[in-house]
Amino acid sequence: MTPRRNHLTRVPGLLYGGDWNPEQWPEQVWAEDVKLMAEAGVNLVTVGVFSWARLQPDADSWDFGWLDRLLDLAHRHGIAVDLATATASPPAWLVRARPELLPVTADGVRLEFGSRQHYCPSSPAYRDAAVRLTRALAARYRHHPALALWHIHNEYGDHVQECFCPASAADFRRWLRERHGTIEELNRSWGTAFWSQHYNSFEQIEPPRTAPGPVNPTQLLDWRRFCSDALLDLHRAEKAVLDEVSPGVPVTTNFMSMLKALDYWEWSRHEDFVSDDAYPDPADPRAHVNAAMNYDLMRSLKGGRPWLLMEQAPSAVSWRPVNVPKRPGLYRLWSLQALARGADGVLHFQWRASVAGAEKFHSAMLPHRGTASRGWQETVRFGTELRRLGEIAGSRLRGRAAVLLDWDSWWALELDDHPSARMRWPDLLRPWYAALYERGVTVDFVPPTAELDGYPLVLAPNLYLLDTVTADRLTAYVRDGGRLVCGPFSGITDRHDHIHPGGHPGPLRELFGIVVDEHWPIPDGATTVVRLDGAEPHTELHAEHWSEWIETEAAETVAHYDSGALAGLPAVTRNRLGAGSAWYLSCHLGAGPGPVLDLALAEAGAGAELPDLPAGVEATRRHADDGTGYLFLLNHGPHELRVPLPTPGTDLLTGTEAAGAVTLAPLGAAVIRLPAAQERP
Ligand code: GAL
């Protein structure tokens, strides 16, 4: 089959390449670069991410000659370019001329030049200069035949996520005015009657700089919202220029997986497609589970459309305390994992290993040792394999269950002075995701505003902050036949972080048929026994960090506490409402809520991608528009395994027919094309 059209850019098939930083090298090296890129099957390179100082040597001069030559060279060798706007690292001349653009910490320290990402998101000086550079690049290269994609900035939120300088303060006040309208409304929303925090005017408000004690939580929550919006405004300013000057060329910016600082639901609305940077740690034996979770999120941000792995390390990174390389086969397996979860390309940081600078020990597609290195051999081998998979471009996969993710709730959950500081969104989410992953159930992430009808099961590991509109939608979903499973410390506050009156879980009380009498955090290191009722033998689970004294109103008890102060009280409940049911877990089952989720999965009829999947094998299925299926089988374990196949097909990696079962070597993989006729729609 010929490679399918790639929906991300005009480059056909799957995308393969990396950050190319030619400004670090003499031009003779470029010629070797493009020759080797062709050998490796590279078809897209990201150029210019940190080139500002080279492109604009001072306020009034530009140097595009080298970039002209570079783009021409790439084009002559059939390599398309993802051209960066180069705005993530403002040059020294600009910083010295306009020092106020440097970011300031909550303690009032102005961060110095000498690294990267040294800018205040609300600085007019930075924004004007960034927009000017973007416009100059767009005007010069919009018709260049190598240009396939615009890459705005780099990793918004990396290094600097907030700034406390006077410009940020002014911008925060503007944002608050737009959001709250009047100072009376702000006082109400922030609950400023508490601790005499009343404001007479917006001019009296400052960012939440370091203060003697706990800062107003709604001020902090609004600050989180503002900081995400401030960076997004900056991004949109560049995007607007590209859309105006270079219409028709897709635009993206590289996300940073599940990043707390940026509300990616909101951000992704402004992307032509989602791209992500992912650096799972080869030293972590569970890294692939976390990676799967992040990739599911990236796919979900634009409703299941293909996304791009914009950066990954070919082997070791250089920024961990200990940087373990990828053992042979791991790079290939983890690259295929991104494709298995909806990516249409695999790009890297970076193409050629640097010899100077803070990242000179970071791996690259072309390592310091050159073409004799193991890394290079893997680069070439995987490039060849990727070409065999070209036909999967544009195909999609859909989850069998949905996980609710709300940045607002995440930010509010992790504010200070809560019953326990251990309730962090990623820690609450991970055991739930891992349990689903181990059961082979692919999930989509959804925002609280999503249509849930298509999912038989919706999971909400935590919904600390919840408005009544969302609560009503969840209730309607269950009444109409949906299954909802919700974790503890949910339905607590409204959008201003004020406690819902009438007992927790506030607007979800009727839906779950329970009321929380008191939160009962568990000290570090201790656990409380939770026993699943009805199961034989009685399954024993362990709650960590969190439990709740709950009383059932309409719900039935599914599991109860069997040790400690809450012994005998319900721990997990189910409430049948309308045609569906709502499950409530009042504790954090750190080692995994799997046995509870099994009950909900069975009730919802939501199952694994493949039955009888051996432990350690990840299976996902993408579908092309014509119904052709692509079954990815990835063996993350150390042993050879046999995986039964649902129907015969062709392994695209080897070109051989596969029927009955396939054998996967340790770290081995298969991508089986399943004919449309035998696939589910
Ligand atoms: C990313 C960044 C790259 C490079 C890479 C190293 O976060 O976008 O520029 O620094 O990390 O792993």
XYZ file of C-alpha atoms and ligand atoms in Angstrom:
693
model
C 0.000 0.000 0.000
C 1.173 3.546 -0.656
C 1.561 5.876 2.310
C -1.697 7.575 3.173
C -2.006 11.322 3.212
C -0.738 12.634 6.488
C -3.354 14.920 8.007
C -0.803 16.959 9.923
C 1.240 18.346 7.054
C 1.532 17.904 3.304
C 4.321 15.333 3.825
C 2.886 11.896 2.965
C 3.123 8.902 5.304
C 4.432 9.088 8.851
C 6.710 11.933 9.888
C 10.273 11.192 10.988
C 12.994 13.600 12.012
C 14.066 15.950 14.753
C 15.289 19.343 15.887
C 18.063 20.420 13.581
C 20.209 23.163 15.088
C 22.503 24.051 12.185
C 23.523 27.368 13.737
C 25.747 25.271 16.014
C 27.724 23.937 13.050
C 29.813 25.178 10.103
C 27.978 24.947 6.803
C 30.126 22.049 5.536
C 28.474 19.896 8.167
C 25.021 20.671 6.767
C 25.815 18.837 3.553
C 26.629 15.725 5.529
C 23.482 16.239 7.603
C 21.113 16.160 4.660
C 22.875 13.177 3.135
C 22.519 11.234 6.376
C 18.943 12.406 6.849
C 18.091 10.878 3.503
C 19.812 7.657 4.577
C 17.737 7.538 7.766
C 14.466 8.291 5.997
C 14.046 11.658 7.686
C 11.271 13.639 6.025
C 10.681 16.533 8.457
C 13.132 18.587 10.506
C 12.439 21.327 13.022
C 14.671 24.280 12.307
C 15.511 27.457 14.163
C 14.023 26.801 17.601
C 16.838 28.710 19.312
C 18.090 30.869 16.429
C 16.885 34.309 17.421
C 20.360 35.733 18.112
C 21.562 34.446 14.750
C 18.529 35.647 12.799
C 18.463 39.116 14.311
C 21.974 40.116 15.422
C 20.680 43.435 16.778
C 17.556 45.553 16.821
C 17.925 46.765 13.258
C 19.619 44.003 11.339
C 18.508 40.635 10.092
C 20.545 37.704 8.876
C 18.418 35.321 6.863
C 21.085 34.278 4.345
C 22.096 31.150 6.240
C 18.487 30.097 6.717
C 17.783 30.664 3.018
C 20.661 28.357 2.139
C 19.599 25.810 4.716
C 15.998 25.625 3.564
C 17.101 25.388 -0.061
C 19.451 22.559 0.855
C 16.758 20.674 2.762
C 14.352 21.083 -0.126
C 16.884 19.830 -2.678
C 17.192 16.665 -0.575
C 13.460 16.162 -0.249
C 13.335 17.096 3.423
C 10.450 19.251 4.597
C 10.873 21.856 7.301
C 8.969 22.588 10.483
C 10.126 26.182 10.829
C 10.266 27.552 14.353
C 9.460 31.158 15.141
C 12.596 31.150 17.316
C 11.035 33.203 20.084
C 11.797 31.018 23.130
C 15.191 32.545 23.855
C 15.411 36.331 23.463
C 18.939 37.494 22.554
C 21.300 39.383 24.879
C 21.034 42.680 22.977
C 17.268 42.693 23.488
C 17.495 41.730 27.148
C 20.083 44.449 27.857
C 18.055 47.059 25.984
C 14.818 46.046 27.715
C 15.787 44.383 31.019
C 12.211 44.647 32.228
C 11.335 41.690 29.986
C 13.181 39.284 32.281
C 10.857 37.286 34.556
C 10.587 37.936 38.294
C 9.944 35.224 40.894
C 7.387 35.368 43.719
C 10.244 36.421 46.006
C 11.094 39.373 43.781
C 14.227 37.926 42.171
C 14.697 38.949 38.550
C 16.020 35.912 36.638
C 19.177 36.546 34.614
C 20.059 36.022 30.976
C 22.237 32.983 30.254
C 19.812 30.099 29.934
C 16.601 30.176 27.878
C 12.902 30.995 28.282
C 13.905 34.193 30.085
C 10.880 36.349 29.420
C 7.885 37.712 31.249
C 4.691 36.436 29.569
C 3.044 39.843 29.985
C 5.985 41.973 28.870
C 5.022 44.277 25.977
C 8.726 44.564 25.055
C 9.091 40.815 24.699
C 5.800 40.362 22.902
C 6.479 43.138 20.376
C 9.906 41.718 19.593
C 8.581 38.158 19.312
C 5.754 39.201 17.017
C 8.158 41.235 14.894
C 10.476 38.258 14.464
C 7.555 35.968 13.664
C 6.303 38.385 11.031
C 9.731 38.699 9.445
C 10.112 34.908 9.237
C 6.595 34.375 7.942
C 6.984 37.029 5.260
C 10.285 35.614 4.071
C 9.503 31.907 4.058
C 5.750 31.608 3.540
C 6.229 30.443 -0.057
C 9.394 28.448 0.462
C 8.847 24.968 -0.967
C 10.541 23.315 2.049
C 8.087 24.866 4.504
C 5.558 22.280 5.713
C 4.758 23.449 9.219
C 5.176 26.380 11.588
C 6.445 25.637 15.075
C 5.596 28.462 17.440
C 8.041 29.164 20.244
C 9.112 26.111 22.265
C 7.448 24.389 25.193
C 5.457 27.227 26.724
C 5.630 26.768 30.464
C 9.066 25.175 30.442
C 11.345 26.860 33.009
C 9.118 29.918 33.410
C 5.397 29.594 34.047
C 4.694 32.810 35.899
C 6.141 36.224 36.482
C 5.508 38.630 39.358
C 6.865 41.864 37.836
C 4.857 45.114 37.585
C 3.845 44.349 33.967
C 2.424 41.004 35.072
C 0.636 42.703 37.952
C -0.992 45.175 35.559
C -1.986 42.375 33.204
C -3.407 40.348 36.101
C -5.545 43.316 37.140
C -6.825 43.692 33.566
C -7.664 39.976 33.496
C -9.450 40.198 36.857
C -11.484 43.190 35.696
C -12.596 41.277 32.617
C -13.468 38.243 34.654
C -15.131 39.784 37.676
C -16.441 43.098 36.296
C -16.559 44.988 39.559
C -14.437 45.036 42.670
C -17.508 44.070 44.729
C -17.864 40.930 42.645
C -14.174 40.134 43.066
C -14.470 40.589 46.831
C -17.388 38.162 46.873
C -15.622 35.600 44.660
C -12.406 35.764 46.620
C -14.185 35.661 49.986
C -12.209 38.671 51.162
C -14.333 39.058 54.296
C -11.917 36.439 55.632
C -8.778 37.854 57.351
C -9.673 41.424 56.436
C -8.617 40.993 52.813
C -11.169 43.426 51.353
C -10.094 45.529 48.318
C -11.448 48.984 47.539
C -10.256 48.949 43.939
C -8.493 46.726 41.396
C -5.409 48.954 41.750
C -4.875 47.521 45.233
C -4.449 43.995 43.894
C -1.034 42.426 43.318
C 0.007 38.965 42.120
C 0.274 36.414 44.942
C 3.878 37.252 45.830
C 5.493 35.635 48.849
C 3.422 36.658 51.884
C 3.750 35.975 55.619
C 1.237 33.133 55.656
C -1.347 31.338 53.504
C -2.507 33.453 50.585
C -6.173 33.775 49.616
C -6.949 30.503 47.758
C -9.221 32.077 45.150
C -6.544 34.654 44.414
C -4.137 31.757 43.860
C -6.662 29.908 41.710
C -7.326 32.988 39.592
C -3.553 33.426 39.324
C -3.162 29.894 37.911
C -5.924 30.629 35.399
C -4.360 33.950 34.513
C -0.869 32.474 34.015
C -2.191 29.869 31.579
C -4.112 32.594 29.738
C -1.159 35.013 29.699
C 1.057 32.485 27.928
C -1.803 31.576 25.621
C -2.269 35.248 24.681
C 1.360 35.361 23.722
C 0.989 32.220 21.665
C -2.084 33.573 19.956
C -0.259 36.767 19.026
C 2.288 34.705 17.061
C -0.386 32.408 15.664
C -2.382 35.388 14.378
C 0.662 36.644 12.465
C 1.271 33.238 10.877
C -2.386 32.817 9.930
C -2.377 36.265 8.377
C 0.963 36.185 6.555
C 1.306 32.480 5.801
C -2.223 31.113 5.434
C -2.630 27.458 4.565
C 0.506 26.277 6.362
C -0.377 24.352 9.530
C 0.778 25.710 12.881
C 1.536 23.925 16.125
C 3.474 24.366 19.341
C 5.036 21.549 21.327
C 3.088 20.638 24.460
C 4.701 19.053 27.508
C 2.410 16.084 28.135
C 0.248 16.416 31.241
C 1.489 19.809 32.389
C -0.244 21.416 35.326
C 0.537 24.998 34.329
C -1.370 25.109 31.050
C -4.997 24.263 30.445
C -4.396 22.248 27.294
C -8.126 21.909 26.570
C -8.169 25.639 26.028
C -4.763 25.743 24.346
C -5.493 22.970 21.868
C -8.426 24.949 20.452
C -5.780 27.268 18.998
C -3.580 24.555 17.461
C -3.998 23.210 13.951
C -2.936 19.932 15.471
C -1.487 18.825 18.779
C 2.172 18.023 19.145
C 3.917 16.797 22.268
C 7.353 16.355 23.797
C 7.726 13.166 25.811
C 10.699 11.954 27.807
C 9.802 8.735 29.652
C 12.647 7.635 31.918
C 14.346 4.402 30.748
C 15.290 3.764 34.398
C 11.621 3.567 35.380
C 10.159 0.114 34.691
C 6.646 1.634 34.625
C 7.522 4.555 32.363
C 5.564 3.129 29.438
C 2.325 3.236 31.443
C 2.768 6.901 32.140
C 3.720 7.482 28.523
C 0.548 5.716 27.357
C -1.460 8.017 29.619
C 0.151 11.134 28.201
C -0.314 9.944 24.628
C -3.985 9.224 25.274
C -4.319 12.773 26.519
C -2.577 14.207 23.457
C -4.876 12.252 21.150
C -7.897 13.345 23.135
C -7.104 17.061 23.120
C -8.447 17.363 19.609
C -11.133 14.747 19.839
C -9.052 11.796 18.619
C -7.353 13.432 15.655
C -3.795 12.290 14.914
C -1.089 14.154 16.807
C 2.663 14.445 16.457
C 5.376 13.299 18.830
C 7.438 16.426 18.307
C 10.305 15.492 20.615
C 11.582 12.392 22.296
C 15.125 11.330 23.173
C 16.722 8.738 20.913
C 18.443 7.454 24.050
C 19.434 9.302 27.268
C 18.475 12.844 28.232
C 20.902 15.123 30.057
C 18.711 16.839 32.631
C 17.981 14.081 35.146
C 20.378 13.494 38.048
C 21.168 10.132 36.435
C 20.533 9.805 32.702
C 20.067 6.168 31.767
C 20.180 5.346 28.024
C 17.550 3.307 26.214
C 18.673 -0.306 26.000
C 18.621 -1.860 22.520
C 15.057 -2.115 21.240
C 13.541 0.301 23.745
C 13.748 3.300 21.454
C 11.894 1.397 18.740
C 9.273 0.047 21.124
C 8.550 3.418 22.705
C 8.394 5.089 19.308
C 5.849 2.535 18.159
C 3.904 3.167 21.353
C 3.272 6.767 20.326
C 1.987 5.554 16.952
C -0.113 2.912 18.703
C -1.850 5.709 20.580
C -2.615 7.911 17.619
C 0.564 9.768 16.633
C 1.269 10.266 12.948
C 4.966 10.887 13.357
C 7.982 10.554 15.605
C 10.432 13.429 15.904
C 13.337 13.882 18.254
C 15.448 16.179 20.229
C 17.743 16.331 18.391
C 19.148 15.457 14.991
C 22.905 15.881 15.637
C 24.423 15.792 19.128
C 25.743 19.195 20.269
C 29.390 19.582 21.240
C 28.860 22.655 23.417
C 26.179 23.973 25.725
C 24.012 22.567 28.485
C 22.776 19.662 26.362
C 26.034 18.286 24.985
C 25.448 14.989 26.810
C 21.916 14.614 25.446
C 21.473 11.768 22.990
C 20.725 12.513 19.345
C 19.685 10.674 16.196
C 23.260 11.169 15.082
C 25.428 10.723 18.193
C 28.928 12.153 18.780
C 30.463 8.909 17.579
C 28.751 9.323 14.223
C 27.517 6.640 11.896
C 29.448 3.848 13.639
C 27.382 4.270 16.800
C 24.607 1.992 18.008
C 22.301 5.004 18.175
C 22.759 5.781 14.500
C 22.085 2.168 13.548
C 18.802 2.308 15.465
C 17.939 5.657 13.854
C 18.365 4.188 10.377
C 16.623 0.930 11.205
C 13.593 2.629 12.662
C 13.401 5.088 9.759
C 13.174 2.101 7.429
C 10.466 0.475 9.530
C 8.487 3.666 9.706
C 8.235 3.786 5.933
C 6.589 0.358 6.039
C 3.919 1.792 8.330
C 3.077 4.767 6.088
C -0.441 3.549 5.427
C -1.493 4.011 9.061
C -1.219 7.803 8.715
C -4.587 9.412 9.372
C -6.117 6.357 11.052
C -7.626 6.876 14.488
C -8.410 5.063 17.666
C -11.162 5.636 20.141
C -11.233 4.833 23.825
C -13.695 2.415 25.361
C -14.060 4.555 28.455
C -13.550 8.232 29.240
C -11.548 9.897 32.003
C -12.611 13.382 33.058
C -9.790 15.883 33.320
C -10.376 19.478 34.364
C -7.418 21.818 34.837
C -9.489 24.178 36.981
C -10.209 21.362 39.383
C -6.567 20.220 39.290
C -5.354 23.710 40.236
C -7.910 24.035 43.012
C -7.278 20.539 44.374
C -3.611 21.316 44.900
C -4.061 24.622 46.721
C -2.660 24.787 50.243
C -4.379 24.218 53.572
C -6.458 21.228 52.587
C -7.158 18.251 54.838
C -4.153 16.503 53.248
C -1.371 17.775 51.020
C -1.105 14.270 49.526
C -4.111 14.736 47.266
C -2.325 15.612 44.010
C -4.081 15.052 40.697
C -1.345 13.000 38.992
C -1.043 10.743 42.060
C -4.793 10.215 42.148
C -5.077 9.622 38.420
C -2.135 7.245 37.909
C -3.445 4.182 39.780
C -6.770 4.450 37.942
C -5.075 4.774 34.584
C -2.674 1.938 35.388
C -5.556 -0.355 36.347
C -7.266 0.335 33.015
C -4.013 -0.003 31.117
C -3.314 -3.376 32.709
C -6.780 -4.522 31.705
C -6.152 -3.475 28.116
C -8.869 -0.818 28.177
C -7.976 2.190 26.025
C -9.308 5.438 27.435
C -9.954 8.881 26.054
C -9.609 11.941 28.224
C -12.509 14.367 28.113
C -13.135 17.853 29.509
C -16.097 18.371 31.817
C -17.982 19.981 28.924
C -17.666 16.887 26.670
C -20.482 14.852 25.204
C -20.350 11.648 27.228
C -23.115 9.688 25.492
C -20.738 7.627 23.383
C -18.952 6.166 26.413
C -20.434 3.303 28.424
C -18.169 4.232 31.333
C -16.858 7.566 32.598
C -14.197 7.792 35.281
C -13.443 10.789 37.439
C -10.538 10.023 39.783
C -11.134 13.419 41.337
C -13.511 16.340 40.805
C -12.656 18.589 43.736
C -13.921 21.742 42.026
C -17.231 21.210 40.308
C -19.861 23.637 39.120
C -23.520 22.731 39.195
C -23.775 22.704 35.386
C -21.233 19.885 35.186
C -22.875 18.087 38.092
C -26.213 18.258 36.257
C -24.628 16.905 33.079
C -23.068 13.989 34.935
C -26.398 13.252 36.576
C -28.177 13.309 33.198
C -25.497 11.003 31.754
C -26.133 8.434 34.491
C -29.921 8.746 34.309
C -29.678 8.039 30.590
C -27.841 4.774 31.192
C -24.208 5.794 31.729
C -21.873 4.429 34.390
C -19.872 6.954 36.363
C -17.098 6.115 38.820
C -15.830 8.987 40.922
C -12.937 9.218 43.337
C -12.773 10.884 46.754
C -12.680 14.555 47.739
C -15.023 15.409 44.864
C -17.869 17.888 44.522
C -16.260 20.012 47.224
C -16.107 23.575 45.878
C -17.654 25.821 43.238
C -15.654 27.688 40.602
C -14.576 30.289 43.159
C -13.317 27.522 45.430
C -16.111 28.104 47.945
C -17.465 24.987 49.650
C -20.786 23.785 48.242
C -23.308 24.037 51.073
C -25.235 21.108 52.529
C -22.515 18.477 52.908
C -20.101 16.876 50.479
C -20.147 15.876 47.678
C -22.338 18.958 47.207
C -24.157 18.871 43.880
C -23.299 15.176 43.446
C -24.958 14.092 46.671
C -28.147 12.899 45.044
C -26.291 11.299 42.151
C -24.139 9.167 44.451
C -26.783 8.751 47.137
C -24.266 9.421 49.910
C -23.161 12.205 52.200
C -19.670 12.752 53.586
C -19.681 13.454 57.299
C -15.960 14.119 57.648
C -12.762 13.798 55.648
C -10.404 11.328 57.276
C -6.868 11.612 55.872
C -4.563 8.693 56.619
C -1.082 9.456 57.984
C 1.898 8.801 55.698
C 2.987 5.177 55.771
C -0.260 3.897 57.328
C -3.033 2.108 55.437
C -6.651 1.257 56.126
C -8.099 -2.091 55.086
C -10.991 -1.919 52.628
C -12.960 -5.077 52.016
C -14.968 -5.664 48.882
C -18.390 -7.014 49.837
C -19.888 -9.840 47.847
C -16.605 -11.025 46.353
C -15.386 -14.480 47.382
C -12.928 -14.644 48.988
C -13.461 -11.137 50.329
C -10.958 -9.072 48.380
C -8.807 -6.953 50.639
C -7.710 -3.564 49.361
C -5.677 -0.877 51.067
C -6.466 2.789 51.320
C -3.561 5.212 51.530
C -3.467 8.907 52.375
C -7.211 9.425 52.276
C -10.502 8.064 53.539
C -13.874 9.600 54.346
C -16.580 9.007 56.894
C -19.536 8.580 54.580
C -23.135 7.615 55.138
C -25.349 6.108 52.480
C -28.628 7.831 51.678
C -29.787 5.914 48.610
C -26.623 4.043 47.599
C -25.691 0.455 48.381
C -22.332 -0.421 49.913
C -19.888 -2.170 47.586
C -16.908 -2.187 49.947
C -16.448 -1.179 53.556
C -13.601 -0.071 55.814
C -12.314 -2.962 57.835
C -9.751 -1.367 60.110
C -9.096 1.897 61.906
C -11.542 4.499 63.086
C -13.901 4.005 60.152
C -14.175 0.200 60.479
C -17.630 -0.951 59.434
C -18.483 2.210 57.487
C -18.993 2.178 53.710
C -15.869 2.818 51.626
C -17.176 2.273 48.082
C -20.800 2.713 47.097
C -23.026 2.324 44.058
C -26.211 4.228 43.440
C -28.602 3.164 40.729
C -30.210 6.199 39.194
C -32.489 6.116 36.161
C -31.017 3.667 33.672
C -27.429 3.929 34.953
C -25.380 3.859 38.095
C -22.918 6.061 39.952
C -20.051 4.624 41.966
C -18.247 6.568 44.663
C -14.839 5.667 46.076
C -14.375 7.497 49.365
C -10.699 6.554 49.675
C -7.492 6.558 47.697
C -6.725 2.963 46.775
C -3.069 3.668 46.109
C -2.117 0.169 45.031
C -4.908 0.286 42.509
C -8.648 0.552 42.354
C -8.603 -2.356 39.860
C -11.010 -4.730 41.627
C -13.570 -1.922 41.977
C -13.102 -0.844 38.385
C -13.582 -4.465 37.285
C -17.102 -4.366 38.690
C -17.883 -1.092 36.948
C -16.317 -2.237 33.661
C -18.374 -5.427 33.735
C -21.551 -3.518 34.474
C -20.823 -1.035 31.690
C -19.835 -3.744 29.223
C -16.554 -1.943 28.544
C -13.810 -4.436 27.818
C -10.255 -4.886 26.707
C -9.047 -4.253 23.176
C -8.087 -7.932 22.973
C -9.230 -10.678 25.314
C -6.557 -12.946 26.829
C -3.801 -10.392 26.475
C -0.656 -11.615 28.257
C 0.574 -9.333 31.045
C 3.168 -6.898 29.761
C 1.668 -6.613 26.282
C 0.018 -3.389 25.221
C -2.613 -3.665 22.498
C -4.375 -0.833 20.699
C -6.251 -0.675 17.444
C -6.330 2.198 14.958
C -8.877 2.347 12.162
C -8.592 3.956 8.749
C -11.601 5.660 7.164
C -12.177 2.611 4.974
C -12.458 0.383 8.043
C -9.029 -1.230 7.801
C -7.770 -1.984 11.292
C -4.199 -1.679 12.572
C -3.589 -3.748 15.648
C -0.496 -2.686 17.598
C 0.990 -5.312 19.901
C 3.866 -4.128 22.075
C 5.750 -6.366 24.462
C 7.111 -4.217 27.295
C 8.249 -7.247 29.255
C 11.506 -9.185 29.471
C 10.080 -12.476 28.144
C 9.013 -13.766 24.756
C 5.211 -13.912 24.600
C 2.565 -15.293 22.282
C -0.459 -13.131 21.620
C -3.615 -14.611 20.089
C -4.952 -12.713 17.087
C -8.667 -11.983 16.607
C -8.415 -12.553 12.847
C -5.598 -13.216 10.385
C -3.759 -10.205 9.045
C -0.437 -8.886 7.756
C 2.347 -7.751 10.042
C 3.417 -4.484 8.442
C 6.780 -4.513 10.206
C 7.848 -7.803 8.627
C 5.484 -8.002 5.641
C 4.468 -11.520 6.674
C 1.029 -13.030 7.104
C -0.005 -13.623 10.695
C -2.775 -15.976 11.773
C -3.751 -17.574 15.057
C -1.142 -15.868 17.192
C 2.029 -13.824 16.944
C 5.203 -14.302 18.932
C 6.714 -11.168 20.406
C 10.351 -11.113 21.498
C 11.219 -9.133 24.652
C 10.662 -5.466 23.667
C 9.248 -6.828 20.417
C 6.281 -5.471 18.494
C 3.890 -6.255 15.681
C 1.574 -3.988 13.697
C -1.073 -6.165 12.104
C -3.243 -4.888 9.281
C -6.699 -6.387 9.709
C -8.913 -6.298 6.625
C -11.874 -3.941 6.835
C -14.375 -6.753 6.280
C -13.392 -8.414 9.549
C -13.174 -5.300 11.630
C -15.812 -3.790 13.830
C -17.069 -0.513 12.389
C 12.853 19.744 25.690
C 13.183 20.989 24.893
C 14.369 20.777 23.971
C 15.474 20.083 24.692
C 14.954 18.784 25.245
C 15.994 17.961 25.943
O 12.159 20.038 26.837
O 12.081 21.403 24.132
O 14.789 22.028 23.475
O 15.921 20.898 25.714
O 13.939 19.062 26.178
O 15.448 16.783 26.483
